[in-house]
Amino acid sequence: MKSPSSSLKVLVLAAALAAPAQSALAWGASGHRMIGVLGASTLPEDVPAFVRSPYGVAAIGEYAREPDRWKGSGKVHDHDRDAAHFLDLDDEGRMFGGPKFTVETLPATRADYATALRAVGQDEWKAGYLPYAMIDGYQQLVKDFTYWRILVAAEKQTTDAQKKAWYAADLKRREELLLRDLGVWAHYIGDGSQPLHMSVHYNGWGDYPNPNGYTQSRGTHGAFEGPLVKAVAKDDDVKAKMPALRDCACSYETRMVGYLTTTWKLTEPLYQLEKSGGMVAADPRAKAFVDERLAAGAAELRDMVTMAWKASADGKIGYRPEISVADVESGKADPWNDLFGKD
């Protein structure tokens, strides 16, 4: 996937023309909390300590539940946010109707995506826009870390008592905001590890060819991500399945494509598990599947936060001209006006 400055190479998906939008819920409270806590608690030591602290880890775990807790705020609020949790892919990973968008051709911006969907009688509320929610959250986190780096440098360097006090206070505000932004974003990373949030078959196989006789139960989605997870998933077991930290040496968008594609490919194996009677707490196959998916979400969160932290070293703030982290850390630039405000 290319960066938005060229063409976005991300996972494209959409719903069938008649398919209803999914529920906003993905993993239940237990699953989202676990992904947030395990992702944050396994961050490398070069990530700032406040993120990895017991308070920070716990806060990220709780904030990771927040987008589901928003549900029911009101029609406008919910309608705008519910589709951020999912992508509806057909069995070939393509969208229905009109241009056959693929993994390689999702438009660079959500506005372009919406325009393309409207052209074929679809809309993003039915199709879902999870990739854009993930990119938005990543870019926000890079900016948050950029401000954090600059505030730390500015507080150390200034000899002005009033400025030093303001920098210290603003650094605390930035840290609280960063934990909140990171935690909310962790929710969407978690959504991306749940196969039923990546498919048109999101709650029973639905009105599609079904030669293998997979379940049509409308309770499939909730039973998998909620009660089953709560019954079988344990922190230590999930943590043990997390792969080692991986630097893909690629763009965030490219990494995200691989992550979401892997999840989508597990949709049919999940239905096969259910058909064989294995999607119950007493069956070790259910625990293995659940643990692996939660571990994938937690590991991706850890790796993507690490990626955002590294990217922030090259970050900039301000307008006309921008100032870089490097210039502030070296003493070349004074960030006061850009931090406190120059109006």
GROMACS .gro file of C-alpha atoms in nm:
model
  343
    1MET     CA    1   0.000   0.000   0.000
    2LYS     CA    2   0.137   0.336  -0.097
    3SER     CA    3   0.124   0.642   0.120
    4PRO     CA    4  -0.170   0.881   0.072
    5SER     CA    5   0.065   1.119  -0.112
    6SER     CA    6   0.062   0.876  -0.405
    7SER     CA    7  -0.210   0.616  -0.439
    8LEU     CA    8  -0.327   0.435  -0.130
    9LYS     CA    9  -0.245   0.070  -0.157
   10VAL     CA   10  -0.475  -0.064   0.108
   11LEU     CA   11  -0.737  -0.325   0.153
   12VAL     CA   12  -1.050  -0.243  -0.042
   13LEU     CA   13  -1.368  -0.398   0.040
   14ALA     CA   14  -1.733  -0.339   0.035
   15ALA     CA   15  -2.069  -0.486   0.100
   16ALA     CA   16  -2.311  -0.643  -0.141
   17LEU     CA   17  -2.577  -0.401  -0.260
   18ALA     CA   18  -2.837  -0.528  -0.022
   19ALA     CA   19  -2.614  -0.608   0.274
   20PRO     CA   20  -2.695  -0.424   0.597
   21ALA     CA   21  -2.422  -0.251   0.794
   22GLN     CA   22  -2.252  -0.451   1.065
   23SER     CA   23  -2.281  -0.398   1.433
   24ALA     CA   24  -2.023  -0.155   1.569
   25LEU     CA   25  -1.905  -0.416   1.818
   26ALA     CA   26  -1.604  -0.635   1.742
   27TRP     CA   27  -1.430  -0.806   2.032
   28GLY     CA   28  -1.621  -0.764   2.354
   29ALA     CA   29  -1.486  -0.576   2.653
   30SER     CA   30  -1.258  -0.863   2.752
   31GLY     CA   31  -1.099  -0.896   2.410
   32HIS     CA   32  -1.043  -0.527   2.346
   33ARG     CA   33  -0.905  -0.470   2.695
   34MET     CA   34  -0.668  -0.764   2.656
   35ILE     CA   35  -0.537  -0.642   2.319
   36GLY     CA   36  -0.477  -0.295   2.463
   37VAL     CA   37  -0.305  -0.418   2.778
   38LEU     CA   38  -0.085  -0.680   2.612
   39GLY     CA   39   0.008  -0.452   2.324
   40ALA     CA   40   0.110  -0.170   2.558
   41SER     CA   41   0.282  -0.384   2.821
   42THR     CA   42   0.512  -0.545   2.564
   43LEU     CA   43   0.635  -0.224   2.401
   44PRO     CA   44   1.013  -0.191   2.371
   45GLU     CA   45   1.198   0.024   2.623
   46ASP     CA   46   1.271   0.307   2.379
   47VAL     CA   47   0.900   0.397   2.377
   48PRO     CA   48   0.842   0.660   2.651
   49ALA     CA   49   0.804   0.518   2.999
   50PHE     CA   50   0.469   0.684   3.070
   51VAL     CA   51   0.311   0.472   2.794
   52ARG     CA   52   0.457   0.152   2.940
   53SER     CA   53   0.385   0.239   3.304
   54PRO     CA   54   0.119   0.043   3.497
   55TYR     CA   55  -0.107   0.349   3.477
   56GLY     CA   56  -0.047   0.391   3.104
   57VAL     CA   57  -0.103   0.023   3.025
   58ALA     CA   58  -0.425   0.011   3.226
   59ALA     CA   59  -0.553   0.333   3.067
   60ILE     CA   60  -0.486   0.204   2.715
   61GLY     CA   61  -0.670  -0.118   2.798
   62GLU     CA   62  -0.977   0.072   2.916
   63TYR     CA   63  -0.971   0.330   2.636
   64ALA     CA   64  -0.952   0.041   2.387
   65ARG     CA   65  -1.312  -0.034   2.484
   66GLU     CA   66  -1.430   0.322   2.434
   67PRO     CA   67  -1.558   0.319   2.073
   68ASP     CA   68  -1.801   0.040   2.166
   69ARG     CA   69  -1.910   0.229   2.476
   70TRP     CA   70  -1.997   0.531   2.260
   71LYS     CA   71  -2.273   0.335   2.090
   72GLY     CA   72  -2.618   0.475   2.158
   73SER     CA   73  -2.500   0.836   2.188
   74GLY     CA   74  -2.741   0.943   1.914
   75LYS     CA   75  -2.829   0.887   1.552
   76VAL     CA   76  -2.583   1.136   1.403
   77HIS     CA   77  -2.299   1.029   1.632
   78ASP     CA   78  -2.350   0.655   1.579
   79HIS     CA   79  -2.414   0.673   1.206
   80ASP     CA   80  -2.086   0.853   1.151
   81ARG     CA   81  -1.877   0.614   1.361
   82ASP     CA   82  -2.027   0.265   1.336
   83ALA     CA   83  -1.880   0.190   0.992
   84ALA     CA   84  -1.527   0.261   1.120
   85HIS     CA   85  -1.522  -0.082   1.283
   86PHE     CA   86  -1.542  -0.309   0.980
   87LEU     CA   87  -1.484  -0.392   0.615
   88ASP     CA   88  -1.723  -0.610   0.419
   89LEU     CA   89  -1.519  -0.826   0.178
   90ASP     CA   90  -1.663  -1.078  -0.062
   91ASP     CA   91  -1.507  -1.421  -0.107
   92GLU     CA   92  -1.248  -1.283  -0.349
   93GLY     CA   93  -1.158  -0.982  -0.138
   94ARG     CA   94  -1.330  -0.748  -0.382
   95MET     CA   95  -1.617  -0.506  -0.368
   96PHE     CA   96  -1.939  -0.570  -0.556
   97GLY     CA   97  -2.067  -0.371  -0.851
   98GLY     CA   98  -1.885  -0.135  -1.083
   99PRO     CA   99  -1.504  -0.125  -1.067
  100LYS     CA  100  -1.357  -0.435  -0.907
  101PHE     CA  101  -1.140  -0.259  -0.653
  102THR     CA  102  -0.873  -0.480  -0.506
  103VAL     CA  103  -0.624  -0.468  -0.223
  104GLU     CA  104  -0.404  -0.250  -0.439
  105THR     CA  105  -0.651   0.016  -0.541
  106LEU     CA  106  -0.837   0.164  -0.246
  107PRO     CA  107  -0.855   0.541  -0.302
  108ALA     CA  108  -0.606   0.761  -0.121
  109THR     CA  109  -0.862   0.937   0.101
  110ARG     CA  110  -1.190   0.848   0.261
  111ALA     CA  111  -1.358   1.121   0.053
  112ASP     CA  112  -1.233   0.956  -0.267
  113TYR     CA  113  -1.347   0.619  -0.134
  114ALA     CA  114  -1.697   0.752  -0.068
  115THR     CA  115  -1.714   0.904  -0.416
  116ALA     CA  116  -1.611   0.575  -0.577
  117LEU     CA  117  -1.871   0.381  -0.380
  118ARG     CA  118  -2.150   0.622  -0.469
  119ALA     CA  119  -2.065   0.580  -0.836
  120VAL     CA  120  -2.164   0.212  -0.812
  121GLY     CA  121  -2.466   0.258  -0.588
  122GLN     CA  122  -2.287   0.181  -0.262
  123ASP     CA  123  -2.185   0.387   0.037
  124GLU     CA  124  -1.914   0.373   0.301
  125TRP     CA  125  -2.166   0.322   0.581
  126LYS     CA  126  -2.257  -0.019   0.439
  127ALA     CA  127  -1.912  -0.105   0.307
  128GLY     CA  128  -1.718   0.000   0.617
  129TYR     CA  129  -1.408   0.216   0.636
  130LEU     CA  130  -1.187   0.045   0.892
  131PRO     CA  131  -0.860   0.107   0.697
  132TYR     CA  132  -0.919   0.482   0.707
  133ALA     CA  133  -0.991   0.473   1.081
  134MET     CA  134  -0.664   0.288   1.133
  135ILE     CA  135  -0.462   0.529   0.919
  136ASP     CA  136  -0.622   0.831   1.086
  137GLY     CA  137  -0.534   0.697   1.431
  138TYR     CA  138  -0.177   0.618   1.333
  139GLN     CA  139  -0.117   0.964   1.191
  140GLN     CA  140  -0.266   1.120   1.505
  141LEU     CA  141  -0.036   0.913   1.725
  142VAL     CA  142   0.271   1.019   1.526
  143LYS     CA  143   0.171   1.382   1.575
  144ASP     CA  144   0.109   1.327   1.949
  145PHE     CA  145   0.454   1.173   1.990
  146THR     CA  146   0.605   1.460   1.789
  147TYR     CA  147   0.459   1.715   2.030
  148TRP     CA  148   0.576   1.504   2.325
  149ARG     CA  149   0.935   1.499   2.198
  150ILE     CA  150   0.934   1.874   2.141
  151LEU     CA  151   0.783   1.952   2.482
  152VAL     CA  152   1.044   1.737   2.657
  153ALA     CA  153   1.325   1.915   2.473
  154ALA     CA  154   1.177   2.261   2.528
  155GLU     CA  155   1.131   2.212   2.901
  156LYS     CA  156   1.493   2.102   2.939
  157GLN     CA  157   1.636   2.389   2.739
  158THR     CA  158   1.444   2.696   2.853
  159THR     CA  159   1.574   2.914   3.135
  160ASP     CA  160   1.250   3.111   3.156
  161ALA     CA  161   1.062   3.001   3.469
  162GLN     CA  162   0.716   3.079   3.331
  163LYS     CA  163   0.782   2.893   3.008
  164LYS     CA  164   0.930   2.597   3.194
  165ALA     CA  165   0.620   2.573   3.414
  166TRP     CA  166   0.390   2.589   3.113
  167TYR     CA  167   0.589   2.327   2.924
  168ALA     CA  168   0.574   2.093   3.223
  169ALA     CA  169   0.198   2.134   3.255
  170ASP     CA  170   0.142   2.093   2.882
  171LEU     CA  171   0.356   1.782   2.879
  172LYS     CA  172   0.121   1.626   3.136
  173ARG     CA  173  -0.177   1.723   2.921
  174ARG     CA  174  -0.008   1.576   2.614
  175GLU     CA  175   0.059   1.249   2.792
  176GLU     CA  176  -0.303   1.213   2.900
  177LEU     CA  177  -0.423   1.298   2.550
  178LEU     CA  178  -0.175   1.058   2.394
  179LEU     CA  179  -0.293   0.769   2.613
  180ARG     CA  180  -0.650   0.844   2.514
  181ASP     CA  181  -0.569   0.871   2.142
  182LEU     CA  182  -0.358   0.556   2.151
  183GLY     CA  183  -0.621   0.362   2.343
  184VAL     CA  184  -0.907   0.457   2.112
  185TRP     CA  185  -0.693   0.370   1.811
  186ALA     CA  186  -0.614   0.034   1.974
  187HIS     CA  187  -0.982  -0.048   1.940
  188TYR     CA  188  -0.964  -0.035   1.561
  189ILE     CA  189  -0.640  -0.232   1.555
  190GLY     CA  190  -0.828  -0.495   1.756
  191ASP     CA  191  -1.122  -0.485   1.517
  192GLY     CA  192  -0.878  -0.566   1.240
  193SER     CA  193  -0.785  -0.900   1.398
  194GLN     CA  194  -1.147  -1.027   1.415
  195PRO     CA  195  -1.235  -1.219   1.095
  196LEU     CA  196  -1.607  -1.145   1.117
  197HIS     CA  197  -1.525  -0.775   1.087
  198MET     CA  198  -1.357  -0.836   0.754
  199SER     CA  199  -1.628  -1.018   0.560
  200VAL     CA  200  -1.976  -1.000   0.412
  201HIS     CA  201  -2.031  -1.320   0.612
  202TYR     CA  202  -2.018  -1.123   0.934
  203ASN     CA  203  -2.307  -1.283   1.125
  204GLY     CA  204  -2.400  -1.612   0.967
  205TRP     CA  205  -2.306  -1.691   0.606
  206GLY     CA  206  -2.588  -1.479   0.469
  207ASP     CA  207  -2.755  -1.467   0.129
  208TYR     CA  208  -2.457  -1.595  -0.068
  209PRO     CA  209  -2.369  -1.927  -0.231
  210ASN     CA  210  -2.317  -2.169   0.055
  211PRO     CA  211  -2.218  -2.509  -0.086
  212ASN     CA  212  -2.052  -2.610   0.241
  213GLY     CA  213  -2.362  -2.546   0.447
  214TYR     CA  214  -2.213  -2.296   0.691
  215THR     CA  215  -2.433  -2.164   0.968
  216GLN     CA  216  -2.690  -1.893   0.907
  217SER     CA  217  -2.727  -1.818   1.277
  218ARG     CA  218  -2.748  -1.448   1.354
  219GLY     CA  219  -2.587  -1.527   1.689
  220THR     CA  220  -2.256  -1.634   1.535
  221HIS     CA  221  -2.083  -1.299   1.562
  222GLY     CA  222  -2.171  -1.220   1.921
  223ALA     CA  223  -2.112  -1.573   2.047
  224PHE     CA  224  -1.761  -1.581   1.903
  225GLU     CA  225  -1.627  -1.244   2.010
  226GLY     CA  226  -1.797  -1.210   2.346
  227PRO     CA  227  -1.887  -1.511   2.565
  228LEU     CA  228  -1.637  -1.743   2.399
  229VAL     CA  229  -1.348  -1.499   2.442
  230LYS     CA  230  -1.440  -1.431   2.804
  231ALA     CA  231  -1.455  -1.804   2.875
  232VAL     CA  232  -1.128  -1.916   2.715
  233ALA     CA  233  -0.884  -1.625   2.672
  234LYS     CA  234  -0.624  -1.573   2.944
  235ASP     CA  235  -0.359  -1.301   2.940
  236ASP     CA  236  -0.061  -1.534   2.981
  237ASP     CA  237  -0.179  -1.773   2.711
  238VAL     CA  238  -0.243  -1.495   2.460
  239LYS     CA  239   0.085  -1.324   2.543
  240ALA     CA  240   0.271  -1.650   2.480
  241LYS     CA  241   0.131  -1.657   2.126
  242MET     CA  242   0.236  -1.303   2.038
  243PRO     CA  243   0.507  -1.306   1.769
  244ALA     CA  244   0.829  -1.115   1.827
  245LEU     CA  245   0.843  -0.744   1.749
  246ARG     CA  246   0.873  -0.702   1.373
  247ASP     CA  247   0.995  -0.400   1.181
  248CYS     CA  248   0.854  -0.442   0.831
  249ALA     CA  249   1.076  -0.164   0.689
  250CYS     CA  250   0.768  -0.052   0.498
  251SER     CA  251   0.500   0.216   0.513
  252TYR     CA  252   0.221   0.197   0.766
  253GLU     CA  253  -0.030   0.146   0.486
  254THR     CA  254   0.162  -0.148   0.340
  255ARG     CA  255   0.187  -0.313   0.679
  256MET     CA  256  -0.183  -0.264   0.741
  257VAL     CA  257  -0.272  -0.436   0.414
  258GLY     CA  258  -0.089  -0.751   0.520
  259TYR     CA  259  -0.247  -0.748   0.863
  260LEU     CA  260  -0.604  -0.707   0.739
  261THR     CA  261  -0.559  -0.953   0.454
  262THR     CA  262  -0.443  -1.223   0.696
  263THR     CA  263  -0.749  -1.167   0.910
  264TRP     CA  264  -0.988  -1.177   0.613
  265LYS     CA  265  -0.845  -1.512   0.501
  266LEU     CA  266  -0.949  -1.665   0.835
  267THR     CA  267  -1.321  -1.603   0.780
  268GLU     CA  268  -1.393  -1.942   0.626
  269PRO     CA  269  -1.174  -2.133   0.874
  270LEU     CA  270  -1.384  -1.978   1.151
  271TYR     CA  271  -1.703  -2.104   0.984
  272GLN     CA  272  -1.545  -2.444   0.936
  273LEU     CA  273  -1.465  -2.451   1.307
  274GLU     CA  274  -1.825  -2.366   1.394
  275LYS     CA  275  -1.962  -2.630   1.156
  276SER     CA  276  -1.744  -2.901   1.311
  277GLY     CA  277  -1.877  -2.816   1.657
  278GLY     CA  278  -1.551  -2.661   1.766
  279MET     CA  279  -1.666  -2.309   1.846
  280VAL     CA  280  -1.747  -2.386   2.208
  281ALA     CA  281  -1.546  -2.318   2.520
  282ALA     CA  282  -1.489  -2.688   2.593
  283ASP     CA  283  -1.314  -2.746   2.261
  284PRO     CA  284  -0.939  -2.671   2.260
  285ARG     CA  285  -0.963  -2.565   1.895
  286ALA     CA  286  -1.180  -2.271   1.996
  287LYS     CA  287  -0.927  -2.152   2.251
  288ALA     CA  288  -0.643  -2.189   2.003
  289PHE     CA  289  -0.828  -1.982   1.742
  290VAL     CA  290  -0.930  -1.711   1.988
  291ASP     CA  291  -0.585  -1.687   2.147
  292GLU     CA  292  -0.414  -1.659   1.808
  293ARG     CA  293  -0.644  -1.379   1.691
  294LEU     CA  294  -0.611  -1.179   2.012
  295ALA     CA  295  -0.234  -1.229   2.004
  296ALA     CA  296  -0.226  -1.102   1.645
  297GLY     CA  297  -0.414  -0.787   1.747
  298ALA     CA  298  -0.194  -0.722   2.051
  299ALA     CA  299   0.128  -0.777   1.854
  300GLU     CA  300   0.012  -0.550   1.575
  301LEU     CA  301  -0.073  -0.279   1.825
  302ARG     CA  302   0.271  -0.310   1.986
  303ASP     CA  303   0.448  -0.300   1.649
  304MET     CA  304   0.241  -0.011   1.512
  305VAL     CA  305   0.292   0.201   1.825
  306THR     CA  306   0.664   0.136   1.797
  307MET     CA  307   0.648   0.240   1.433
  308ALA     CA  308   0.464   0.563   1.523
  309TRP     CA  309   0.719   0.646   1.793
  310LYS     CA  310   1.009   0.604   1.551
  311ALA     CA  311   0.832   0.808   1.282
  312SER     CA  312   0.779   1.095   1.526
  313ALA     CA  313   1.155   1.156   1.543
  314ASP     CA  314   1.118   1.309   1.196
  315GLY     CA  315   0.800   1.494   1.288
  316LYS     CA  316   0.725   1.865   1.258
  317ILE     CA  317   0.480   2.110   1.415
  318GLY     CA  318   0.365   2.461   1.339
  319TYR     CA  319   0.292   2.653   1.022
  320ARG     CA  320   0.494   2.878   0.796
  321PRO     CA  321   0.750   2.765   0.875
  322GLU     CA  322   0.719   2.425   1.038
  323ILE     CA  323   0.979   2.332   1.295
  324SER     CA  324   1.120   1.984   1.336
  325VAL     CA  325   1.191   1.772   1.639
  326ALA     CA  326   1.558   1.771   1.541
  327ASP     CA  327   1.576   2.150   1.527
  328VAL     CA  328   1.421   2.188   1.871
  329GLU     CA  329   1.636   1.917   2.026
  330SER     CA  330   1.951   2.078   1.884
  331GLY     CA  331   1.851   2.425   2.003
  332LYS     CA  332   1.824   2.557   1.649
  333ALA     CA  333   1.452   2.641   1.682
  334ASP     CA  334   1.248   2.789   1.968
  335PRO     CA  335   0.907   2.615   1.978
  336TRP     CA  336   0.735   2.857   2.219
  337ASN     CA  337   0.513   3.033   1.968
  338ASP     CA  338   0.409   2.710   1.802
  339LEU     CA  339   0.332   2.542   2.134
  340PHE     CA  340   0.172   2.822   2.333
  341GLY     CA  341   0.026   2.997   2.030
  342LYS     CA  342   0.143   3.294   1.828
  343ASP     CA  343  -0.189   3.463   1.762
   0.00000   0.00000   0.00000
